[in-house]
Short mmCIF file of C-alpha atoms and ligand atoms in Angstrom, two decimals:
data_model
loop_
_atom_site.label_atom_id
_atom_site.label_comp_id
_atom_site.label_asym_id
_atom_site.label_seq_id
_atom_site.Cartn_x
_atom_site.Cartn_y
_atom_site.Cartn_z
CA MET A 1 -10.54 122.96 -107.21
CA ALA A 2 -12.02 119.50 -107.23
CA ALA A 3 -13.86 118.42 -104.12
CA THR A 4 -12.31 115.63 -102.13
CA LEU A 5 -14.08 112.30 -102.07
CA ALA A 6 -15.12 112.89 -98.44
CA GLU A 7 -16.64 116.31 -99.26
CA ARG A 8 -18.52 114.88 -102.21
CA PHE A 9 -20.14 112.21 -100.05
CA ARG A 10 -20.96 114.46 -97.05
CA PRO A 11 -24.61 115.18 -98.07
CA VAL A 12 -25.14 111.51 -98.73
CA LYS A 13 -23.74 110.60 -95.32
CA LEU A 14 -26.08 113.15 -93.60
CA ALA A 15 -29.10 111.80 -95.49
CA VAL A 16 -28.20 108.24 -94.52
CA ALA A 17 -27.75 109.31 -90.87
CA VAL A 18 -31.17 111.00 -90.82
CA PHE A 19 -32.77 107.96 -92.52
CA LEU A 20 -31.22 105.54 -90.01
CA ALA A 21 -32.14 107.85 -87.10
CA ALA A 22 -35.76 107.96 -88.28
CA LEU A 23 -35.78 104.18 -88.76
CA PHE A 24 -34.55 103.51 -85.22
CA GLU A 25 -36.19 106.59 -83.66
CA ILE A 26 -32.83 108.05 -82.60
CA PRO A 27 -33.01 111.84 -81.97
CA VAL A 28 -30.93 113.79 -84.49
CA CYS A 29 -29.34 117.05 -83.51
CA VAL A 30 -30.28 119.44 -86.37
CA PRO A 31 -28.40 122.77 -86.29
CA GLN A 32 -30.65 125.67 -85.15
CA THR A 33 -31.39 128.10 -87.99
CA VAL A 34 -33.00 130.70 -85.66
CA GLY A 35 -30.33 132.89 -84.07
CA ARG A 36 -30.68 135.48 -81.33
CA ASP A 37 -31.94 138.91 -82.36
CA PRO A 38 -29.71 141.97 -82.07
CA GLN A 39 -30.09 143.72 -78.74
CA GLU A 40 -32.02 147.00 -78.81
CA PRO A 41 -30.68 149.40 -77.84
CA SER A 42 -27.22 148.06 -78.67
CA ALA A 43 -25.83 149.23 -75.31
CA GLY A 44 -28.63 147.51 -73.37
CA LYS A 45 -31.94 148.89 -72.13
CA ARG A 46 -31.78 151.05 -69.02
CA ALA A 47 -34.37 150.56 -66.32
CA PRO A 48 -37.23 153.05 -66.58
CA ASN A 49 -37.86 155.42 -63.73
CA ARG A 50 -41.02 153.80 -62.35
CA ILE A 51 -43.51 155.81 -60.32
CA ALA A 52 -45.67 153.69 -58.02
CA GLY A 53 -49.32 153.31 -59.03
CA LEU A 54 -52.31 155.15 -57.58
CA ALA A 55 -52.81 154.35 -53.89
CA GLY A 56 -55.81 152.41 -52.66
CA SER A 57 -58.18 150.26 -54.68
CA ILE A 58 -61.76 149.11 -54.81
CA ALA A 59 -61.65 145.68 -53.24
CA ARG A 60 -64.00 142.89 -54.25
CA LYS A 61 -65.53 142.97 -50.76
CA HIS A 62 -66.69 146.55 -51.41
CA ILE A 63 -69.08 145.31 -54.12
CA ASP A 64 -72.65 144.95 -52.90
CA GLU A 65 -74.04 141.83 -54.64
CA ARG A 66 -77.40 142.37 -52.97
CA ALA A 67 -77.66 145.86 -54.47
CA LEU A 68 -76.78 144.44 -57.90
CA ARG A 69 -79.59 141.91 -57.52
CA GLU A 70 -82.09 144.54 -56.36
CA THR A 71 -81.42 146.77 -59.38
CA ILE A 72 -82.02 143.83 -61.73
CA GLU A 73 -85.12 142.59 -59.87
CA GLU A 74 -86.66 146.06 -60.05
CA LEU A 75 -86.00 146.36 -63.79
CA VAL A 76 -87.35 142.84 -64.46
CA SER A 77 -90.52 143.71 -62.48
CA CYS A 78 -91.50 146.13 -65.30
CA GLY A 79 -92.51 143.11 -67.46
CA THR A 80 -91.06 144.57 -70.63
CA ARG A 81 -88.74 147.50 -71.27
CA GLN A 82 -88.98 147.36 -75.04
CA SER A 83 -88.26 150.89 -76.32
CA LEU A 84 -91.63 151.25 -78.13
CA SER A 85 -93.62 150.21 -75.02
CA SER A 86 -95.26 152.74 -72.65
CA TRP A 87 -93.25 155.65 -71.25
CA ASP A 88 -96.08 156.65 -68.91
CA ASP A 89 -97.30 153.45 -67.23
CA PRO A 90 -95.49 153.24 -63.87
CA LYS A 91 -96.00 149.44 -63.64
CA ARG A 92 -95.20 148.07 -67.10
CA GLY A 93 -93.02 149.21 -69.95
CA ILE A 94 -89.87 151.20 -70.55
CA GLY A 95 -91.11 154.19 -68.52
CA CYS A 96 -91.25 151.89 -65.50
CA GLY A 97 -87.63 150.88 -66.25
CA ARG A 98 -86.58 154.53 -66.44
CA ASP A 99 -88.19 155.22 -63.05
CA LYS A 100 -86.37 152.28 -61.42
CA VAL A 101 -82.97 153.41 -62.75
CA LEU A 102 -83.64 157.01 -61.77
CA ALA A 103 -84.46 155.93 -58.21
CA ARG A 104 -81.23 153.88 -57.98
CA PHE A 105 -79.06 156.77 -59.20
CA ARG A 106 -80.84 159.18 -56.83
CA LYS A 107 -80.11 156.81 -53.98
CA ALA A 108 -76.41 156.78 -54.95
CA ALA A 109 -76.51 160.61 -55.08
CA GLN A 110 -77.41 160.76 -51.39
CA SER A 111 -73.85 159.88 -50.42
CA SER A 112 -72.28 162.38 -52.85
CA GLY A 113 -72.90 165.56 -50.86
CA GLY A 114 -75.18 166.81 -53.62
CA ARG A 115 -72.50 166.44 -56.30
CA LEU A 116 -73.97 163.54 -58.32
CA ASP A 117 -76.15 165.32 -60.89
CA VAL A 118 -78.92 162.92 -62.02
CA ARG A 119 -80.68 163.93 -65.24
CA ILE A 120 -83.05 162.55 -67.84
CA ASP A 121 -82.11 163.34 -71.41
CA ARG A 122 -85.30 163.04 -73.46
CA PHE A 123 -85.00 163.01 -77.25
CA GLU A 124 -86.44 161.58 -80.44
CA ALA A 125 -84.77 159.14 -82.78
CA THR A 126 -85.66 157.37 -86.00
CA GLY A 127 -84.49 154.15 -87.60
CA PRO A 128 -85.64 151.02 -89.39
CA ARG A 129 -86.52 149.51 -85.98
CA THR A 130 -88.85 152.44 -85.20
CA ARG A 131 -90.60 151.88 -88.56
CA ASP A 132 -88.75 155.03 -89.69
CA VAL A 133 -90.96 157.09 -87.41
CA ALA A 134 -89.50 159.47 -84.82
CA VAL A 135 -90.05 157.92 -81.38
CA ARG A 136 -89.53 159.14 -77.85
CA LEU A 137 -86.47 157.84 -76.04
CA GLU A 138 -84.79 158.76 -72.77
CA ASN A 139 -81.30 158.26 -71.36
CA VAL A 140 -80.79 158.41 -67.60
CA LEU A 141 -77.52 160.16 -66.78
CA ALA A 142 -75.68 160.70 -63.50
CA PHE A 143 -72.70 163.09 -63.74
CA LEU A 144 -70.07 163.35 -61.02
CA PRO A 145 -68.23 166.56 -61.98
CA GLY A 146 -64.44 166.49 -61.92
CA THR A 147 -62.55 168.74 -59.52
CA ASP A 148 -59.80 169.80 -61.95
CA PRO A 149 -60.96 172.81 -64.00
CA VAL A 150 -59.38 171.48 -67.22
CA LEU A 151 -59.98 167.75 -66.73
CA ALA A 152 -63.62 168.30 -65.72
CA LYS A 153 -64.46 168.56 -69.42
CA ARG A 154 -63.04 165.06 -69.92
CA VAL A 155 -65.58 162.37 -69.11
CA PHE A 156 -65.09 158.70 -68.29
CA LEU A 157 -68.37 156.84 -68.60
CA VAL A 158 -69.86 153.48 -67.80
CA SER A 159 -73.21 152.37 -69.15
CA GLY A 160 -75.71 149.62 -69.64
CA HIS A 161 -78.90 149.77 -71.73
CA TYR A 162 -82.15 149.53 -69.82
CA ASP A 163 -84.33 148.67 -72.80
CA SER A 164 -85.02 144.98 -73.53
CA MET A 165 -86.67 142.89 -76.23
CA PRO A 166 -88.58 139.61 -76.58
CA SER A 167 -88.09 137.35 -79.64
CA SER A 168 -89.21 140.09 -82.03
CA VAL A 169 -87.50 143.47 -81.69
CA MET A 170 -90.73 145.23 -82.75
CA ASP A 171 -92.94 143.46 -80.17
CA SER A 172 -93.75 145.89 -77.36
CA GLU A 173 -96.42 143.67 -75.74
CA SER A 174 -94.76 140.35 -74.79
CA ASP A 175 -92.74 139.92 -71.62
CA ALA A 176 -89.07 140.82 -72.06
CA PRO A 177 -87.40 140.52 -68.65
CA GLY A 178 -83.94 141.41 -70.00
CA ALA A 179 -82.23 140.39 -66.76
CA ASP A 180 -78.89 139.80 -68.45
CA ASP A 181 -79.46 141.92 -71.58
CA ASP A 182 -79.09 144.36 -70.17
CA ALA A 183 -80.31 144.95 -66.62
CA SER A 184 -76.95 143.41 -65.65
CA GLY A 185 -75.04 146.22 -67.39
CA VAL A 186 -77.30 148.86 -65.83
CA ALA A 187 -76.67 147.30 -62.42
CA VAL A 188 -72.91 147.67 -63.01
CA ALA A 189 -73.33 151.37 -63.87
CA VAL A 190 -75.48 151.90 -60.76
CA GLU A 191 -73.01 150.04 -58.54
CA CYS A 192 -70.13 152.14 -59.93
CA ALA A 193 -72.13 155.25 -59.01
CA ARG A 194 -72.74 153.92 -55.50
CA LEU A 195 -69.04 153.12 -55.02
CA LEU A 196 -67.52 156.24 -56.58
CA ALA A 197 -70.02 159.06 -55.87
CA PRO A 198 -68.74 159.66 -52.30
CA SER A 199 -65.20 160.40 -53.63
CA THR A 200 -63.75 163.19 -55.73
CA PHE A 201 -61.99 162.75 -59.06
CA ARG A 202 -59.97 165.05 -61.29
CA ALA A 203 -62.01 164.20 -64.40
CA THR A 204 -65.79 163.87 -64.67
CA LEU A 205 -67.48 160.50 -64.29
CA LEU A 206 -70.74 159.63 -66.01
CA PHE A 207 -72.89 156.70 -64.94
CA ALA A 208 -75.46 156.08 -67.66
CA ALA A 209 -78.41 153.89 -68.56
CA VAL A 210 -79.44 154.30 -72.19
CA SER A 211 -82.54 153.24 -74.09
CA GLY A 212 -83.05 152.29 -77.75
CA GLU A 213 -80.09 149.90 -77.92
CA GLU A 214 -82.11 147.05 -79.42
CA GLN A 215 -83.76 149.55 -81.78
CA GLY A 216 -80.37 150.25 -83.42
CA LEU A 217 -78.00 151.78 -80.82
CA LEU A 218 -80.19 154.90 -80.80
CA GLY A 219 -79.56 155.81 -77.15
CA SER A 220 -75.76 155.63 -77.27
CA THR A 221 -75.62 157.38 -80.64
CA HIS A 222 -77.59 160.23 -79.09
CA LEU A 223 -75.43 160.14 -75.94
CA LEU A 224 -72.32 160.75 -78.03
CA ALA A 225 -73.96 163.78 -79.65
CA TYR A 226 -75.18 165.00 -76.22
CA LEU A 227 -71.65 164.85 -74.79
CA LYS A 228 -70.23 166.78 -77.74
CA GLU A 229 -72.99 169.41 -77.52
CA ASN A 230 -72.21 169.89 -73.83
CA GLY A 231 -68.52 170.36 -74.51
CA TYR A 232 -67.27 167.05 -73.14
CA GLU A 233 -64.34 165.10 -74.49
CA VAL A 234 -64.65 161.32 -74.10
CA GLY A 235 -61.73 160.05 -72.02
CA GLY A 236 -62.99 156.46 -72.03
CA TYR A 237 -66.27 154.55 -72.32
CA LEU A 238 -66.97 151.21 -70.64
CA ASP A 239 -70.07 149.66 -72.20
CA ASN A 240 -71.48 146.76 -70.17
CA ASP A 241 -73.90 144.61 -72.11
CA ILE A 242 -74.75 141.01 -71.11
CA VAL A 243 -72.42 140.78 -68.14
CA GLY A 244 -74.46 138.83 -65.59
CA ALA A 245 -74.13 135.12 -66.37
CA ASP A 246 -71.23 132.67 -66.22
CA LEU A 247 -72.81 129.36 -67.11
CA ALA A 248 -69.81 127.46 -68.47
CA PRO A 249 -68.48 124.80 -66.09
CA GLY A 250 -65.37 125.59 -64.09
CA GLY A 251 -66.14 129.23 -63.25
CA ARG A 252 -65.74 131.89 -62.19
CA HIS A 253 -64.37 132.94 -65.54
CA ARG A 254 -63.10 136.27 -66.81
CA VAL A 255 -65.38 138.81 -68.44
CA ARG A 256 -64.53 139.52 -72.07
CA VAL A 257 -63.49 143.03 -73.12
CA PHE A 258 -63.99 143.71 -76.83
CA SER A 259 -62.05 146.48 -78.58
CA GLY A 260 -61.93 147.62 -82.20
CA GLY A 261 -58.68 148.11 -84.10
CA GLY A 262 -57.94 151.27 -86.07
CA PRO A 263 -57.59 151.50 -89.86
CA ASP A 264 -54.68 149.05 -89.73
CA GLY A 265 -56.65 146.69 -87.46
CA VAL A 266 -53.93 147.00 -84.80
CA ASP A 267 -53.81 150.07 -82.57
CA SER A 268 -56.66 152.45 -81.85
CA PRO A 269 -57.99 154.41 -78.86
CA SER A 270 -60.44 151.54 -78.29
CA ARG A 271 -57.64 148.96 -78.17
CA ASP A 272 -55.52 151.10 -75.87
CA LEU A 273 -58.44 151.58 -73.50
CA ALA A 274 -58.81 147.77 -73.44
CA ARG A 275 -55.12 147.42 -72.55
CA ALA A 276 -55.53 150.00 -69.78
CA VAL A 277 -58.55 148.09 -68.41
CA GLU A 278 -56.52 144.88 -68.30
CA GLU A 279 -53.55 146.55 -66.62
CA ILE A 280 -55.77 148.15 -63.97
CA ALA A 281 -58.26 145.31 -63.35
CA GLY A 282 -55.72 142.50 -63.76
CA ARG A 283 -55.21 139.72 -66.25
CA ASP A 284 -57.18 137.34 -64.07
CA ALA A 285 -60.19 139.70 -64.20
CA VAL A 286 -60.62 140.38 -67.91
CA ARG A 287 -60.03 138.54 -71.16
CA LEU A 288 -59.07 140.87 -74.00
CA ILE A 289 -60.72 140.12 -77.32
CA PHE A 290 -59.16 142.12 -80.13
CA ARG A 291 -62.28 142.63 -82.23
CA LEU A 292 -64.97 145.28 -82.13
CA ASP A 293 -67.75 142.95 -81.04
CA ARG A 294 -69.05 139.42 -81.32
CA LEU A 295 -69.74 138.38 -84.93
CA GLY A 296 -73.04 139.68 -86.22
CA ARG A 297 -73.74 141.65 -83.05
CA GLY A 298 -73.66 145.32 -82.14
CA GLY A 299 -73.28 147.31 -78.97
CA ASP A 300 -73.42 150.83 -77.57
CA HIS A 301 -69.66 151.29 -77.76
CA ARG A 302 -69.78 151.07 -81.55
CA PRO A 303 -70.70 154.71 -82.40
CA PHE A 304 -67.88 155.83 -80.10
CA VAL A 305 -65.32 153.47 -81.64
CA GLU A 306 -66.38 154.59 -85.12
CA ALA A 307 -65.73 158.20 -84.00
CA ASN A 308 -62.17 157.04 -83.09
CA LEU A 309 -62.85 157.41 -79.35
CA PRO A 310 -61.66 155.06 -76.59
CA ALA A 311 -64.61 152.72 -76.02
CA VAL A 312 -64.84 149.02 -75.18
CA ARG A 313 -67.56 146.45 -74.52
CA PHE A 314 -67.72 144.08 -71.54
CA THR A 315 -69.63 140.83 -72.15
CA GLU A 316 -69.83 137.58 -70.18
CA PRO A 317 -67.47 134.69 -71.04
CA LEU A 318 -69.83 132.44 -73.04
CA GLU A 319 -73.35 133.38 -74.06
CA ASP A 320 -76.43 131.13 -74.01
CA TYR A 321 -78.63 132.17 -76.93
CA ALA A 322 -81.71 130.52 -75.40
CA HIS A 323 -81.53 133.27 -72.78
CA GLU A 324 -81.05 136.30 -75.06
CA HIS A 325 -83.71 138.05 -77.17
CA GLN A 326 -86.22 135.28 -76.39
CA THR A 327 -89.84 135.57 -75.31
CA PRO A 328 -90.01 133.56 -72.06
CA ARG A 329 -91.43 130.08 -72.75
CA ILE A 330 -90.73 126.37 -72.40
CA GLU A 331 -90.26 124.47 -75.66
CA ASP A 332 -89.44 120.74 -75.79
CA GLY A 333 -88.53 120.94 -72.12
CA ARG A 334 -86.05 123.78 -72.71
CA VAL A 335 -86.44 127.05 -70.82
CA TYR A 336 -86.17 130.16 -73.00
CA GLY A 337 -85.99 133.73 -71.80
CA ASP A 338 -83.65 136.25 -70.22
CA ARG A 339 -84.46 135.42 -66.61
CA ILE A 340 -82.80 136.45 -63.39
CA GLU A 341 -82.37 132.82 -62.28
CA PHE A 342 -79.63 132.35 -64.91
CA LEU A 343 -77.46 135.11 -63.48
CA SER A 344 -74.42 134.73 -61.23
CA PHE A 345 -74.06 137.56 -58.74
CA PRO A 346 -70.53 136.59 -57.68
CA PHE A 347 -69.54 136.90 -61.37
CA LEU A 348 -71.44 140.16 -61.86
CA GLY A 349 -69.70 141.49 -58.76
CA ASP A 350 -66.33 140.77 -60.39
CA VAL A 351 -67.40 142.73 -63.46
CA ALA A 352 -68.55 145.66 -61.33
CA ARG A 353 -65.21 145.74 -59.52
CA ALA A 354 -63.23 145.73 -62.79
CA ASN A 355 -65.31 148.66 -64.07
CA ALA A 356 -65.24 150.70 -60.88
CA GLU A 357 -61.49 150.33 -60.34
CA THR A 358 -60.78 151.24 -63.98
CA LEU A 359 -62.91 154.39 -63.69
CA ARG A 360 -61.32 155.28 -60.35
CA GLN A 361 -57.81 155.19 -61.77
CA LEU A 362 -58.45 156.77 -65.17
CA ALA A 363 -60.42 159.67 -63.67
CA GLN A 364 -57.47 160.54 -61.39
CA ALA A 365 -54.92 160.50 -64.23
CA PRO A 366 -53.58 163.45 -66.22
CA ALA A 367 -54.94 163.91 -69.74
CA ALA A 368 -53.53 161.48 -72.29
CA PRO A 369 -50.83 163.00 -74.55
CA VAL A 370 -51.76 164.09 -78.08
CA GLN A 371 -50.03 164.09 -81.46
CA VAL A 372 -47.88 161.12 -80.51
CA GLU A 373 -45.58 160.44 -83.42
CA VAL A 374 -42.71 158.13 -84.28
CA SER A 375 -40.04 159.23 -86.74
CA GLY A 376 -36.44 158.38 -87.48
CA GLY A 377 -37.06 155.73 -90.12
CA VAL A 378 -33.92 154.70 -92.05
CA THR A 379 -31.80 155.93 -89.11
CA PRO A 380 -30.38 153.99 -86.14
CA ASN A 381 -32.56 155.82 -83.59
CA ALA A 382 -36.33 155.96 -83.17
CA LYS A 383 -37.69 159.37 -82.19
CA ILE A 384 -40.93 159.67 -80.26
CA GLY A 385 -42.60 163.09 -80.12
CA TRP A 386 -45.78 164.21 -78.37
CA THR A 387 -47.53 167.23 -76.92
CA ALA A 388 -49.63 167.75 -73.80
CA GLY A 389 -51.40 170.61 -72.07
CA GLU A 390 -50.33 172.17 -68.78
CA ASP A 391 -50.92 170.01 -65.70
CA ARG A 392 -49.25 170.74 -62.37
CA GLU A 393 -50.25 167.33 -61.05
CA ARG A 394 -48.42 165.46 -63.80
CA ALA A 395 -45.08 163.83 -62.97
CA GLY A 396 -44.20 163.07 -66.59
CA PHE A 397 -44.70 160.52 -69.32
CA GLU A 398 -43.94 156.88 -69.90
CA ILE A 399 -42.70 155.86 -73.31
CA LEU A 400 -44.07 152.39 -74.01
CA TRP A 401 -43.07 149.81 -76.55
CA ARG A 402 -43.96 146.31 -77.57
CA GLU A 403 -42.94 143.66 -80.07
CA THR A 404 -45.22 143.82 -83.13
CA THR A 405 -46.52 140.37 -82.15
CA ASP A 406 -47.05 141.22 -78.47
CA PRO A 407 -50.52 142.32 -77.34
CA ARG A 408 -49.32 144.41 -74.38
CA TRP A 409 -47.18 147.49 -73.80
CA THR A 410 -44.21 147.59 -71.47
CA VAL A 411 -42.46 150.70 -70.18
CA TYR A 412 -39.33 151.62 -72.10
CA ASP A 413 -38.43 154.94 -70.52
CA PHE A 414 -39.68 157.92 -68.54
CA ALA A 415 -39.62 161.56 -69.65
CA THR A 416 -40.41 164.49 -67.39
CA SER A 417 -41.76 166.75 -70.13
CA ALA A 418 -43.43 166.59 -73.53
CA GLY A 419 -41.38 167.08 -76.67
CA GLU A 420 -39.18 164.56 -78.43
CA SER A 421 -37.31 161.61 -76.98
CA VAL A 422 -34.57 159.94 -78.98
CA LEU A 423 -34.43 156.19 -78.37
CA THR A 424 -30.75 155.69 -79.11
CA GLY A 425 -30.04 152.42 -80.88
CA VAL A 426 -33.72 151.45 -81.13
CA SER A 427 -35.00 150.68 -84.62
CA THR A 428 -38.30 152.23 -85.69
CA ASP A 429 -39.10 149.00 -87.48
CA ASN A 430 -39.19 146.21 -84.94
CA ARG A 431 -41.68 147.48 -82.40
CA PHE A 432 -44.72 149.65 -81.87
CA PHE A 433 -44.49 152.67 -79.56
CA ALA A 434 -46.89 154.66 -77.39
CA VAL A 435 -46.83 157.35 -74.71
CA ARG A 436 -48.97 157.83 -71.62
CA ALA A 437 -49.09 160.53 -68.98
CA VAL A 438 -48.32 159.73 -65.32
CA GLY A 439 -49.69 161.74 -62.42
CA LYS A 440 -47.73 162.60 -59.28
CA ASN A 441 -50.41 160.43 -57.63
CA GLY A 442 -49.30 157.47 -59.81
CA ALA A 443 -52.44 157.30 -61.97
CA ARG A 444 -51.71 156.58 -65.65
CA SER A 445 -53.62 157.89 -68.65
CA ILE A 446 -54.66 155.62 -71.49
CA PRO A 447 -51.65 154.98 -73.77
CA VAL A 448 -51.67 156.75 -77.12
CA ALA A 449 -50.05 154.78 -79.92
CA ALA A 450 -47.44 156.64 -81.96
CA GLN A 451 -48.36 157.38 -85.56
CA LEU A 452 -45.72 157.12 -88.23
CA MET A 453 -44.15 160.44 -89.29
CA PRO A 454 -43.80 161.31 -92.03
CA PRO A 455 -46.95 159.37 -92.96
CA PRO A 456 -46.42 156.49 -95.39
CA PRO A 457 -46.71 157.60 -99.04
CA LYS A 458 -50.11 157.03 -100.66
CA LYS A 459 -49.95 154.70 -103.63
ZN1 ZN B 1 -77.73 144.24 -75.11
#
């Protein structure tokens, strides 16, 4: 059938209208091409059965900024804490640093009723930054054993590295105050011990200060092996490294939390620990950065992330490279060196609170579920399956979901027991899914992202 004259000229009329509108800057109403998405599930989403969160919290006023400063001043007083410097001189070198940390942890132990177990783990390690020679290193560890017989083998740890470096990583002679990198992180671990040691927790807490970080992450690599040898499972690791300064105008700013993605670059235990940190500490306290670390830099969390364990790195909002890995000096009027005067104790206090509150909540939670799987592809209903050990203190599980473009989980539903939940009318394809355990006390485990079952075919 031939088009009418009016139909034939319709596109021309629209083009003329748009041209005239553009010429006279008249707004044109263009039909929307983006429609609404189908509702999932088709019958509407029912409200999840929310259990209130864990009671109490560590308030910002509980943080002792003076204690944070004292820890850092004592470490800086050792002159250098380069890992190849003296282990035996009580006044200068890394051995002096070890003694200062040990004294701080022992002080925290006094309020623990003898429960905080402070140890030195002495070992040897080799790497290119030890000239491929085995060198002595020591980690200072303070364990607060969990009260639950099963969860006590699950450890949540916080650490900083107490070694430092001047401009050259092999220079054990020059001053290397390392106030920010990383006496600040050690001070956070010590403050967490001070705050948490008087209380009891279901899982074990470990407050750690490691050495050999600048020599190639030797201390944390050994710590991971030490935990495995002693039968611990890593529930979560908060690495604090360069967390003491907030020099950008307009502060206080949020501390950054770096997390590594899994093989697909999206979900991983590291990423889900980061999400848990943000949910517990608050969005105004931390800024999530979805990458393993800053470009070209490494940190103690790395060996843990590479072992597919939940580990993240806290680092201040914007670094000043004149203050890091620099022998103290003045050059062209500019002050170089990692000095205590550049630190902000109100900011460092915020970081300590975020760490302590995260540890407090995670160490009271049931174990995270395992073997979390999503199936039901090419069907109308997603199926989420998981398993979990016995735990009388567990209320159940939250099934979480999120848009593939959304960084954060939200609660979809609640299940009282492990097994399989059918999400009627929910496509497997449009969202990611996860499950976490919820205690009767309201504490949540880290979410565990659901893996696709059956696994995608290998090409
Ligand atoms: Zn560092």
